[in-house]
Amino acid sequence: MSDFDDPSYILHHLGEEALPMNAVSPPIFQTSIFCFGSFDEFHDALAAEENHYLYTRGNNPTVRLAEQKIAALEKAEKAKLVSSGVSAISAAIMAFVRSGDHVVCIKDCYSWTRTLLVDYLHKFKVEHTFVDGVSAADFEAAVRPNTRVIYLESPTTLTFKLQDIEAIATMAHRHGIKVVIDSTWATPIFLNPITLGVDLVVHSASKYMGGHSDLVAGVIAGSAADIDHIFRTEFQQLGTVPDPMMAWLILRGLRTLAVRMPVHYQSALHVARYLEQHPAVESVLYPFLPSHPQYDLAVRQMRGGSGLFSFRLKTRDVGKVRTFVDALRMFKRAVSWGGYESLVYPDAVHYTGPIPEDRISLVRLHIGLEDKDVIVRDLDNALSLIK
Ligand SMILES: *Cc1c(COP(=O)(O)O)cnc(C)c1O
């Protein structure tokens, strides 16, 4: 690997060799349209908008700089920034299916990925099968002649199960199927799915790429041919446009991505180890704990882990879960994750009716950038209240 492939170069230098007025910080091109010096230049831009600045619903220089850096981080030819993680997922799947096609998807996927397949694409007669996906054979068993896309998320939302990405991609390509992965959890600092054979990587940039819980964005990375196809179809048609200010905030967040991720990793591991030995805790679901059933795969496939994991309390009493959650002082009670701050999300919080027995005690934590010993003391205090 050359130093020009290193995040240090990509995040601090790439694409910034000739900024206007020798500025060190890239300008925000807050413009909707771009002008042309001649009929011919105008004509060329209209003929291939994916490679020109014509209108900010297509491309914009601030947006393009963020895309260039994310593509380089993911070792992809090209990337497209979009207005949310959900729109990245939707565009990446919808651009490659039509009525009568079939998608194989990991069972414990992000909730809006499930809704896209179950409700939305169902309307257009795109079929789907959900698989547990702990072995590559699960995916192959679900493949049909009309399967066009295999959709992965490793680790899975809330349950933190991994997929063997390389084995699945090899199998999929034997059948001529595209592989899409939601790699928001690992970030390109710890995992590069494209080097394992994946076709398209999607991220919610609202999480670690932004890193400060102050923006909503998504990104799709892949081959130039696939990204240009998405640009000309779902991206432009659905108008899932990233605005220049949001792209600038992502660029600002990206400056410290390679510094933040190892801190989230080490702190999460420290907190996970603490929880694992606590008498009120039943189990901890973090891929880099040796007790995780796929620890070997985690170590083989990723360079590290992020700050997000789940654990199960021993209690099945919602009242005790509430007491624990309300006693936390270093954790904010909120959805989402990936910012500087620690967060707690008890799964029980989103049920309006009866809560399934195995979900009552499931609690998700995001370990932020606070001192890890302060975080542990806070958890220790809250756990002491539900003995
Ligand atoms: C948050 C999240 C998304 C959705 O991203 P938005 O930016 O909120 O639309 C998708 N996948 C995963 C794994 C997420 O955590």
Short mmCIF file of C-alpha atoms and ligand atoms in Angstrom, two decimals:
data_model
loop_
_atom_site.label_atom_id
_atom_site.label_comp_id
_atom_site.label_asym_id
_atom_site.label_seq_id
_atom_site.Cartn_x
_atom_site.Cartn_y
_atom_site.Cartn_z
CA MET A 1 0.00 0.00 0.00
CA SER A 2 1.39 3.40 -0.96
CA ASP A 3 1.09 6.37 1.38
CA PHE A 4 -1.32 7.89 -1.15
CA ASP A 5 -3.79 5.09 -0.35
CA ASP A 6 -3.57 5.82 3.37
CA PRO A 7 -6.45 7.66 5.09
CA SER A 8 -3.88 10.28 6.22
CA TYR A 9 -3.41 11.36 2.61
CA ILE A 10 -7.00 10.78 1.48
CA LEU A 11 -8.65 12.66 4.36
CA HIS A 12 -6.24 15.60 4.53
CA HIS A 13 -4.97 16.12 0.97
CA LEU A 14 -6.74 14.22 -1.82
CA GLY A 15 -8.59 16.52 -4.20
CA GLU A 16 -7.40 19.66 -2.36
CA GLU A 17 -4.27 20.37 -4.39
CA ALA A 18 -5.63 23.53 -6.02
CA LEU A 19 -8.33 25.10 -3.85
CA PRO A 20 -9.43 28.62 -4.89
CA MET A 21 -7.38 31.48 -3.33
CA ASN A 22 -5.05 28.90 -1.73
CA ALA A 23 -7.68 28.29 0.92
CA VAL A 24 -6.87 25.44 3.30
CA SER A 25 -10.54 24.64 3.92
CA PRO A 26 -12.58 23.76 0.82
CA PRO A 27 -15.18 26.38 -0.14
CA ILE A 28 -18.88 25.57 -0.02
CA PHE A 29 -20.16 25.89 -3.58
CA GLN A 30 -23.61 27.10 -2.58
CA THR A 31 -24.97 27.31 -6.12
CA SER A 32 -27.80 25.57 -7.92
CA ILE A 33 -26.50 26.02 -11.48
CA PHE A 34 -23.20 26.21 -13.37
CA CYS A 35 -22.64 28.37 -16.47
CA PHE A 36 -20.93 27.53 -19.76
CA GLY A 37 -18.64 29.63 -21.96
CA SER A 38 -20.04 28.32 -25.21
CA PHE A 39 -22.75 26.31 -26.93
CA ASP A 40 -20.33 23.38 -27.31
CA GLU A 41 -19.35 23.24 -23.62
CA PHE A 42 -23.03 23.45 -22.69
CA HIS A 43 -23.79 20.61 -25.10
CA ASP A 44 -21.01 18.37 -23.72
CA ALA A 45 -22.24 18.80 -20.14
CA LEU A 46 -25.81 17.93 -21.06
CA ALA A 47 -24.64 14.86 -22.97
CA ALA A 48 -22.83 13.35 -19.94
CA GLU A 49 -24.09 15.05 -16.81
CA GLU A 50 -22.57 12.39 -14.52
CA ASN A 51 -19.13 13.83 -15.33
CA HIS A 52 -19.96 17.56 -15.40
CA TYR A 53 -21.14 20.40 -13.19
CA LEU A 54 -24.45 21.46 -14.70
CA TYR A 55 -27.02 21.56 -11.92
CA THR A 56 -26.65 20.76 -8.20
CA ARG A 57 -29.37 18.07 -8.42
CA GLY A 58 -26.66 16.19 -10.34
CA ASN A 59 -23.13 17.21 -9.30
CA ASN A 60 -21.60 19.96 -7.19
CA PRO A 61 -17.87 20.53 -6.45
CA THR A 62 -18.22 20.43 -2.62
CA VAL A 63 -20.27 17.24 -2.91
CA ARG A 64 -17.80 15.82 -5.43
CA LEU A 65 -14.84 16.36 -3.09
CA ALA A 66 -16.58 14.37 -0.34
CA GLU A 67 -17.42 11.65 -2.90
CA GLN A 68 -13.82 11.51 -4.12
CA LYS A 69 -12.48 11.00 -0.61
CA ILE A 70 -15.08 8.36 0.33
CA ALA A 71 -14.48 6.46 -2.94
CA ALA A 72 -10.73 6.42 -2.23
CA LEU A 73 -11.31 5.26 1.36
CA GLU A 74 -13.53 2.43 0.11
CA LYS A 75 -11.07 1.52 -2.69
CA ALA A 76 -13.96 2.07 -5.12
CA GLU A 77 -13.77 3.76 -8.52
CA LYS A 78 -16.56 6.16 -7.72
CA ALA A 79 -19.00 7.20 -4.99
CA LYS A 80 -22.28 9.13 -4.93
CA LEU A 81 -23.40 11.11 -1.94
CA VAL A 82 -27.18 11.09 -1.35
CA SER A 83 -29.54 12.72 1.12
CA SER A 84 -29.72 9.85 3.66
CA GLY A 85 -28.53 6.34 4.41
CA VAL A 86 -32.00 5.04 3.59
CA SER A 87 -31.91 6.66 0.17
CA ALA A 88 -28.46 5.10 -0.47
CA ILE A 89 -29.91 1.66 0.36
CA SER A 90 -33.04 2.25 -1.74
CA ALA A 91 -31.18 3.57 -4.79
CA ALA A 92 -28.54 0.81 -4.68
CA ILE A 93 -31.19 -1.92 -4.67
CA MET A 94 -33.82 -0.32 -6.92
CA ALA A 95 -31.37 0.56 -9.70
CA PHE A 96 -30.69 -3.14 -10.28
CA VAL A 97 -34.13 -4.77 -10.03
CA ARG A 98 -37.29 -4.71 -12.09
CA SER A 99 -40.72 -6.29 -11.75
CA GLY A 100 -40.42 -10.10 -11.46
CA ASP A 101 -36.89 -10.01 -9.98
CA HIS A 102 -35.86 -11.37 -6.60
CA VAL A 103 -33.61 -10.10 -3.79
CA VAL A 104 -31.96 -12.21 -1.08
CA CYS A 105 -31.45 -10.17 2.08
CA ILE A 106 -29.96 -10.75 5.51
CA LYS A 107 -32.75 -11.27 8.04
CA ASP A 108 -31.76 -8.83 10.82
CA CYS A 109 -31.25 -5.89 8.46
CA TYR A 110 -31.85 -2.23 9.25
CA SER A 111 -35.60 -1.65 9.70
CA TRP A 112 -36.07 0.58 6.63
CA THR A 113 -34.24 -1.93 4.43
CA ARG A 114 -36.83 -4.48 5.52
CA THR A 115 -39.68 -2.05 4.79
CA LEU A 116 -38.24 -1.33 1.33
CA LEU A 117 -38.40 -5.03 0.43
CA VAL A 118 -41.55 -6.06 2.30
CA ASP A 119 -43.83 -3.10 1.56
CA TYR A 120 -42.40 -0.83 -1.09
CA LEU A 121 -40.78 -3.13 -3.67
CA HIS A 122 -43.54 -5.69 -3.12
CA LYS A 123 -45.84 -3.09 -4.72
CA PHE A 124 -43.75 -3.35 -7.90
CA LYS A 125 -43.67 -7.19 -7.81
CA VAL A 126 -40.05 -7.50 -6.74
CA GLU A 127 -39.80 -10.58 -4.52
CA HIS A 128 -37.47 -11.19 -1.61
CA THR A 129 -36.21 -13.89 0.75
CA PHE A 130 -34.70 -13.18 4.17
CA VAL A 131 -31.92 -15.50 5.33
CA ASP A 132 -30.14 -15.89 8.65
CA GLY A 133 -26.88 -15.74 6.70
CA VAL A 134 -24.45 -17.04 9.31
CA SER A 135 -23.17 -19.40 6.59
CA ALA A 136 -22.68 -18.56 2.91
CA ALA A 137 -24.75 -21.67 2.09
CA ASP A 138 -27.86 -19.91 3.53
CA PHE A 139 -27.61 -17.40 0.70
CA GLU A 140 -26.98 -19.94 -2.04
CA ALA A 141 -29.99 -22.02 -0.90
CA ALA A 142 -32.21 -18.93 -1.34
CA VAL A 143 -30.93 -18.01 -4.82
CA ARG A 144 -33.45 -18.38 -7.65
CA PRO A 145 -33.05 -17.93 -11.42
CA ASN A 146 -34.54 -14.41 -11.05
CA THR A 147 -32.29 -13.31 -8.15
CA ARG A 148 -30.53 -10.06 -9.08
CA VAL A 149 -29.26 -8.70 -5.77
CA ILE A 150 -27.86 -10.18 -2.56
CA TYR A 151 -28.02 -7.66 0.27
CA LEU A 152 -25.72 -7.86 3.30
CA GLU A 153 -25.26 -5.94 6.51
CA SER A 154 -22.31 -7.09 8.60
CA PRO A 155 -22.75 -7.01 11.52
CA THR A 156 -26.54 -7.01 11.57
CA THR A 157 -28.61 -4.35 13.33
CA LEU A 158 -29.12 -5.05 17.08
CA THR A 159 -28.07 -8.73 16.84
CA PHE A 160 -24.47 -8.22 15.59
CA LYS A 161 -24.19 -11.33 13.41
CA LEU A 162 -21.51 -11.29 10.70
CA GLN A 163 -21.53 -12.60 7.15
CA ASP A 164 -18.54 -14.15 5.38
CA ILE A 165 -18.41 -11.42 2.74
CA GLU A 166 -15.79 -12.95 0.45
CA ALA A 167 -17.46 -16.38 0.33
CA ILE A 168 -20.86 -14.85 -0.40
CA ALA A 169 -19.51 -12.53 -3.13
CA THR A 170 -17.72 -15.43 -4.84
CA MET A 171 -20.91 -17.50 -4.81
CA ALA A 172 -23.04 -14.57 -6.00
CA HIS A 173 -20.78 -13.78 -8.94
CA ARG A 174 -20.94 -17.44 -10.04
CA HIS A 175 -24.67 -16.82 -10.45
CA GLY A 176 -24.25 -13.35 -12.00
CA ILE A 177 -25.82 -11.63 -8.97
CA LYS A 178 -24.82 -8.20 -7.62
CA VAL A 179 -23.80 -7.92 -3.98
CA VAL A 180 -24.67 -4.82 -1.97
CA ILE A 181 -23.54 -4.30 1.63
CA ASP A 182 -24.48 -1.81 4.32
CA SER A 183 -21.08 -1.20 5.91
CA THR A 184 -22.06 1.70 8.16
CA TRP A 185 -20.91 -0.10 11.33
CA ALA A 186 -17.31 -0.85 10.35
CA THR A 187 -16.63 2.29 8.27
CA PRO A 188 -13.91 2.15 5.58
CA ILE A 189 -11.32 2.56 8.36
CA PHE A 190 -11.95 -1.04 9.46
CA LEU A 191 -13.45 -2.82 6.43
CA ASN A 192 -13.24 -2.49 2.64
CA PRO A 193 -15.94 -4.78 1.25
CA ILE A 194 -14.97 -4.00 -2.37
CA THR A 195 -11.61 -5.72 -1.87
CA LEU A 196 -13.61 -8.80 -0.78
CA GLY A 197 -15.63 -8.80 -4.02
CA VAL A 198 -18.69 -6.72 -3.09
CA ASP A 199 -20.14 -4.61 -5.94
CA LEU A 200 -21.74 -1.75 -4.02
CA VAL A 201 -21.09 -0.43 -0.52
CA VAL A 202 -23.68 1.79 1.15
CA HIS A 203 -23.25 3.86 4.30
CA SER A 204 -25.36 6.06 6.47
CA ALA A 205 -22.98 9.04 6.59
CA SER A 206 -25.22 10.36 9.39
CA LYS A 207 -23.18 8.04 11.64
CA TYR A 208 -19.36 8.00 11.80
CA MET A 209 -18.58 9.85 8.55
CA GLY A 210 -20.40 12.92 9.80
CA GLY A 211 -19.40 11.94 13.31
CA HIS A 212 -21.02 14.82 15.21
CA SER A 213 -24.76 13.99 15.14
CA ASP A 214 -25.47 17.16 13.17
CA LEU A 215 -26.33 15.91 9.67
CA VAL A 216 -28.24 13.26 7.72
CA ALA A 217 -26.61 11.78 4.60
CA GLY A 218 -25.81 8.58 2.76
CA VAL A 219 -23.26 7.34 0.26
CA ILE A 220 -22.99 4.57 -2.36
CA ALA A 221 -19.55 3.42 -3.57
CA GLY A 222 -18.74 1.01 -6.40
CA SER A 223 -17.53 0.74 -9.98
CA ALA A 224 -17.83 3.82 -12.22
CA ALA A 225 -20.27 1.88 -14.43
CA ASP A 226 -22.57 1.01 -11.50
CA ILE A 227 -22.42 4.46 -9.91
CA ASP A 228 -23.10 6.15 -13.27
CA HIS A 229 -26.05 3.81 -13.79
CA ILE A 230 -27.46 4.76 -10.38
CA PHE A 231 -26.83 8.44 -11.17
CA ARG A 232 -28.81 8.26 -14.40
CA THR A 233 -31.68 6.22 -12.91
CA GLU A 234 -32.77 6.34 -9.24
CA PHE A 235 -30.51 9.21 -8.15
CA GLN A 236 -31.68 11.79 -10.65
CA GLN A 237 -35.24 10.55 -10.91
CA LEU A 238 -35.98 10.42 -7.18
CA GLY A 239 -33.98 13.59 -6.57
CA THR A 240 -32.23 12.33 -3.47
CA VAL A 241 -29.87 15.29 -3.55
CA PRO A 242 -27.10 16.03 -1.02
CA ASP A 243 -26.74 19.75 -0.42
CA PRO A 244 -23.32 21.48 -0.48
CA MET A 245 -23.43 22.49 3.20
CA MET A 246 -24.07 18.90 4.27
CA ALA A 247 -21.19 17.70 2.04
CA TRP A 248 -18.93 20.29 3.67
CA LEU A 249 -19.91 19.06 7.15
CA ILE A 250 -19.06 15.52 6.03
CA LEU A 251 -15.65 16.71 4.80
CA ARG A 252 -15.12 18.31 8.19
CA GLY A 253 -16.18 15.11 9.99
CA LEU A 254 -13.97 12.96 7.73
CA ARG A 255 -10.85 14.90 8.79
CA THR A 256 -10.88 13.02 12.10
CA LEU A 257 -12.48 9.70 11.07
CA ALA A 258 -9.19 7.77 11.28
CA VAL A 259 -8.50 9.28 14.71
CA ARG A 260 -11.99 8.72 16.12
CA MET A 261 -12.57 5.11 15.06
CA PRO A 262 -9.74 3.49 17.07
CA VAL A 263 -11.00 5.35 20.17
CA HIS A 264 -14.57 4.10 19.67
CA TYR A 265 -13.11 0.60 19.14
CA GLN A 266 -10.88 0.49 22.22
CA SER A 267 -13.53 2.05 24.46
CA ALA A 268 -16.30 -0.27 23.19
CA LEU A 269 -14.07 -3.29 23.77
CA HIS A 270 -13.25 -2.07 27.29
CA VAL A 271 -16.94 -1.51 28.13
CA ALA A 272 -17.99 -4.82 26.51
CA ARG A 273 -15.42 -6.71 28.63
CA TYR A 274 -16.65 -4.97 31.76
CA LEU A 275 -20.29 -5.84 31.00
CA GLU A 276 -19.45 -9.43 30.14
CA GLN A 277 -18.26 -10.14 33.68
CA HIS A 278 -21.10 -8.27 35.45
CA PRO A 279 -23.55 -10.54 37.34
CA ALA A 280 -26.63 -8.62 36.08
CA VAL A 281 -25.62 -9.16 32.44
CA GLU A 282 -26.60 -12.29 30.51
CA SER A 283 -24.52 -11.79 27.35
CA VAL A 284 -22.71 -9.15 25.28
CA LEU A 285 -22.98 -9.06 21.48
CA TYR A 286 -19.73 -7.47 20.25
CA PRO A 287 -17.90 -9.14 17.33
CA PHE A 288 -14.42 -8.46 18.77
CA LEU A 289 -15.07 -10.24 22.06
CA PRO A 290 -13.56 -13.76 21.90
CA SER A 291 -16.91 -15.04 23.27
CA HIS A 292 -18.71 -13.85 20.09
CA PRO A 293 -19.57 -16.95 18.02
CA GLN A 294 -17.99 -15.36 14.91
CA TYR A 295 -14.94 -13.80 16.57
CA ASP A 296 -12.56 -15.56 14.14
CA LEU A 297 -14.43 -14.17 11.15
CA ALA A 298 -14.45 -10.68 12.70
CA VAL A 299 -10.67 -10.75 13.09
CA ARG A 300 -10.12 -12.18 9.60
CA GLN A 301 -12.48 -9.77 7.84
CA MET A 302 -12.16 -6.45 9.72
CA ARG A 303 -9.29 -4.39 11.08
CA GLY A 304 -11.33 -3.30 14.10
CA GLY A 305 -14.81 -2.60 15.38
CA SER A 306 -16.88 0.46 16.06
CA GLY A 307 -18.49 1.81 19.20
CA LEU A 308 -21.90 0.16 18.76
CA PHE A 309 -22.99 -3.11 20.37
CA SER A 310 -25.86 -4.75 22.25
CA PHE A 311 -26.08 -6.66 25.48
CA ARG A 312 -28.76 -8.60 27.33
CA LEU A 313 -29.63 -8.00 30.95
CA LYS A 314 -30.56 -11.10 32.96
CA THR A 315 -33.82 -9.53 34.07
CA ARG A 316 -37.02 -9.91 32.03
CA ASP A 317 -38.72 -7.16 34.03
CA VAL A 318 -39.35 -4.02 31.93
CA GLY A 319 -39.48 -1.95 35.13
CA LYS A 320 -35.88 -2.88 35.92
CA VAL A 321 -34.77 -2.12 32.36
CA ARG A 322 -36.41 1.31 32.76
CA THR A 323 -34.65 1.90 36.09
CA PHE A 324 -31.28 1.01 34.53
CA VAL A 325 -31.78 3.21 31.47
CA ASP A 326 -33.06 6.20 33.44
CA ALA A 327 -30.15 6.04 35.90
CA LEU A 328 -27.50 6.55 33.19
CA ARG A 329 -25.85 9.99 33.24
CA MET A 330 -23.13 9.61 30.59
CA PHE A 331 -25.49 8.11 28.00
CA LYS A 332 -28.15 10.10 26.18
CA ARG A 333 -31.39 8.22 25.44
CA ALA A 334 -31.77 8.45 21.64
CA VAL A 335 -31.91 6.63 18.31
CA SER A 336 -29.02 6.64 15.83
CA TRP A 337 -25.30 6.53 16.74
CA GLY A 338 -21.86 7.32 15.36
CA GLY A 339 -21.35 10.73 16.96
CA TYR A 340 -18.92 11.80 19.69
CA GLU A 341 -21.46 10.99 22.42
CA SER A 342 -22.50 7.81 24.19
CA LEU A 343 -26.09 6.69 23.62
CA VAL A 344 -28.42 4.05 24.99
CA TYR A 345 -31.25 2.45 23.03
CA PRO A 346 -33.27 -0.17 24.94
CA ASP A 347 -35.06 -2.31 22.34
CA ALA A 348 -38.16 -2.42 24.59
CA VAL A 349 -38.68 1.32 24.05
CA HIS A 350 -40.18 0.94 20.57
CA TYR A 351 -43.00 -1.50 21.37
CA THR A 352 -46.54 -0.19 21.78
CA GLY A 353 -48.07 -3.61 22.55
CA PRO A 354 -46.64 -6.65 24.35
CA ILE A 355 -42.84 -6.97 24.16
CA PRO A 356 -41.46 -10.34 23.01
CA GLU A 357 -39.70 -12.04 25.94
CA ASP A 358 -36.29 -12.12 24.19
CA ARG A 359 -36.45 -8.38 23.39
CA ILE A 360 -37.23 -6.97 26.85
CA SER A 361 -33.68 -7.25 28.08
CA LEU A 362 -31.90 -6.25 24.85
CA VAL A 363 -30.08 -2.93 25.21
CA ARG A 364 -27.93 -1.25 22.56
CA LEU A 365 -25.11 1.08 23.52
CA HIS A 366 -23.08 3.48 21.45
CA ILE A 367 -19.75 4.16 23.14
CA GLY A 368 -18.68 7.70 22.33
CA LEU A 369 -15.40 9.53 22.80
CA GLU A 370 -15.73 10.14 26.53
CA ASP A 371 -13.19 8.65 28.96
CA LYS A 372 -13.91 4.91 29.02
CA ASP A 373 -13.49 4.61 32.79
CA VAL A 374 -16.09 7.33 33.36
CA ILE A 375 -18.47 5.37 31.09
CA VAL A 376 -17.86 2.15 33.02
CA ARG A 377 -18.47 3.86 36.38
CA ASP A 378 -21.77 5.21 35.05
CA LEU A 379 -22.88 1.73 33.90
CA ASP A 380 -21.71 0.24 37.17
CA ASN A 381 -23.86 2.66 39.14
CA ALA A 382 -26.95 2.04 36.97
CA LEU A 383 -26.50 -1.76 37.13
CA SER A 384 -26.18 -1.65 40.91
CA LEU A 385 -29.77 -0.35 41.07
CA ILE A 386 -31.31 -3.46 39.45
CA LYS A 387 -29.54 -6.24 41.37
C1 LIG B 1 -28.88 4.70 10.52
C2 LIG B 1 -28.69 3.54 9.63
C3 LIG B 1 -29.18 3.57 8.32
C4 LIG B 1 -30.04 4.69 7.80
O1 LIG B 1 -29.34 5.85 7.64
P1 LIG B 1 -30.04 7.31 7.64
O2 LIG B 1 -28.88 8.19 7.34
O3 LIG B 1 -30.62 7.48 9.00
O4 LIG B 1 -31.07 7.31 6.58
C5 LIG B 1 -28.89 2.49 7.51
N1 LIG B 1 -28.18 1.43 7.96
C6 LIG B 1 -27.72 1.37 9.21
C7 LIG B 1 -26.94 0.19 9.64
C8 LIG B 1 -27.97 2.42 10.08
O5 LIG B 1 -27.53 2.34 11.34
#
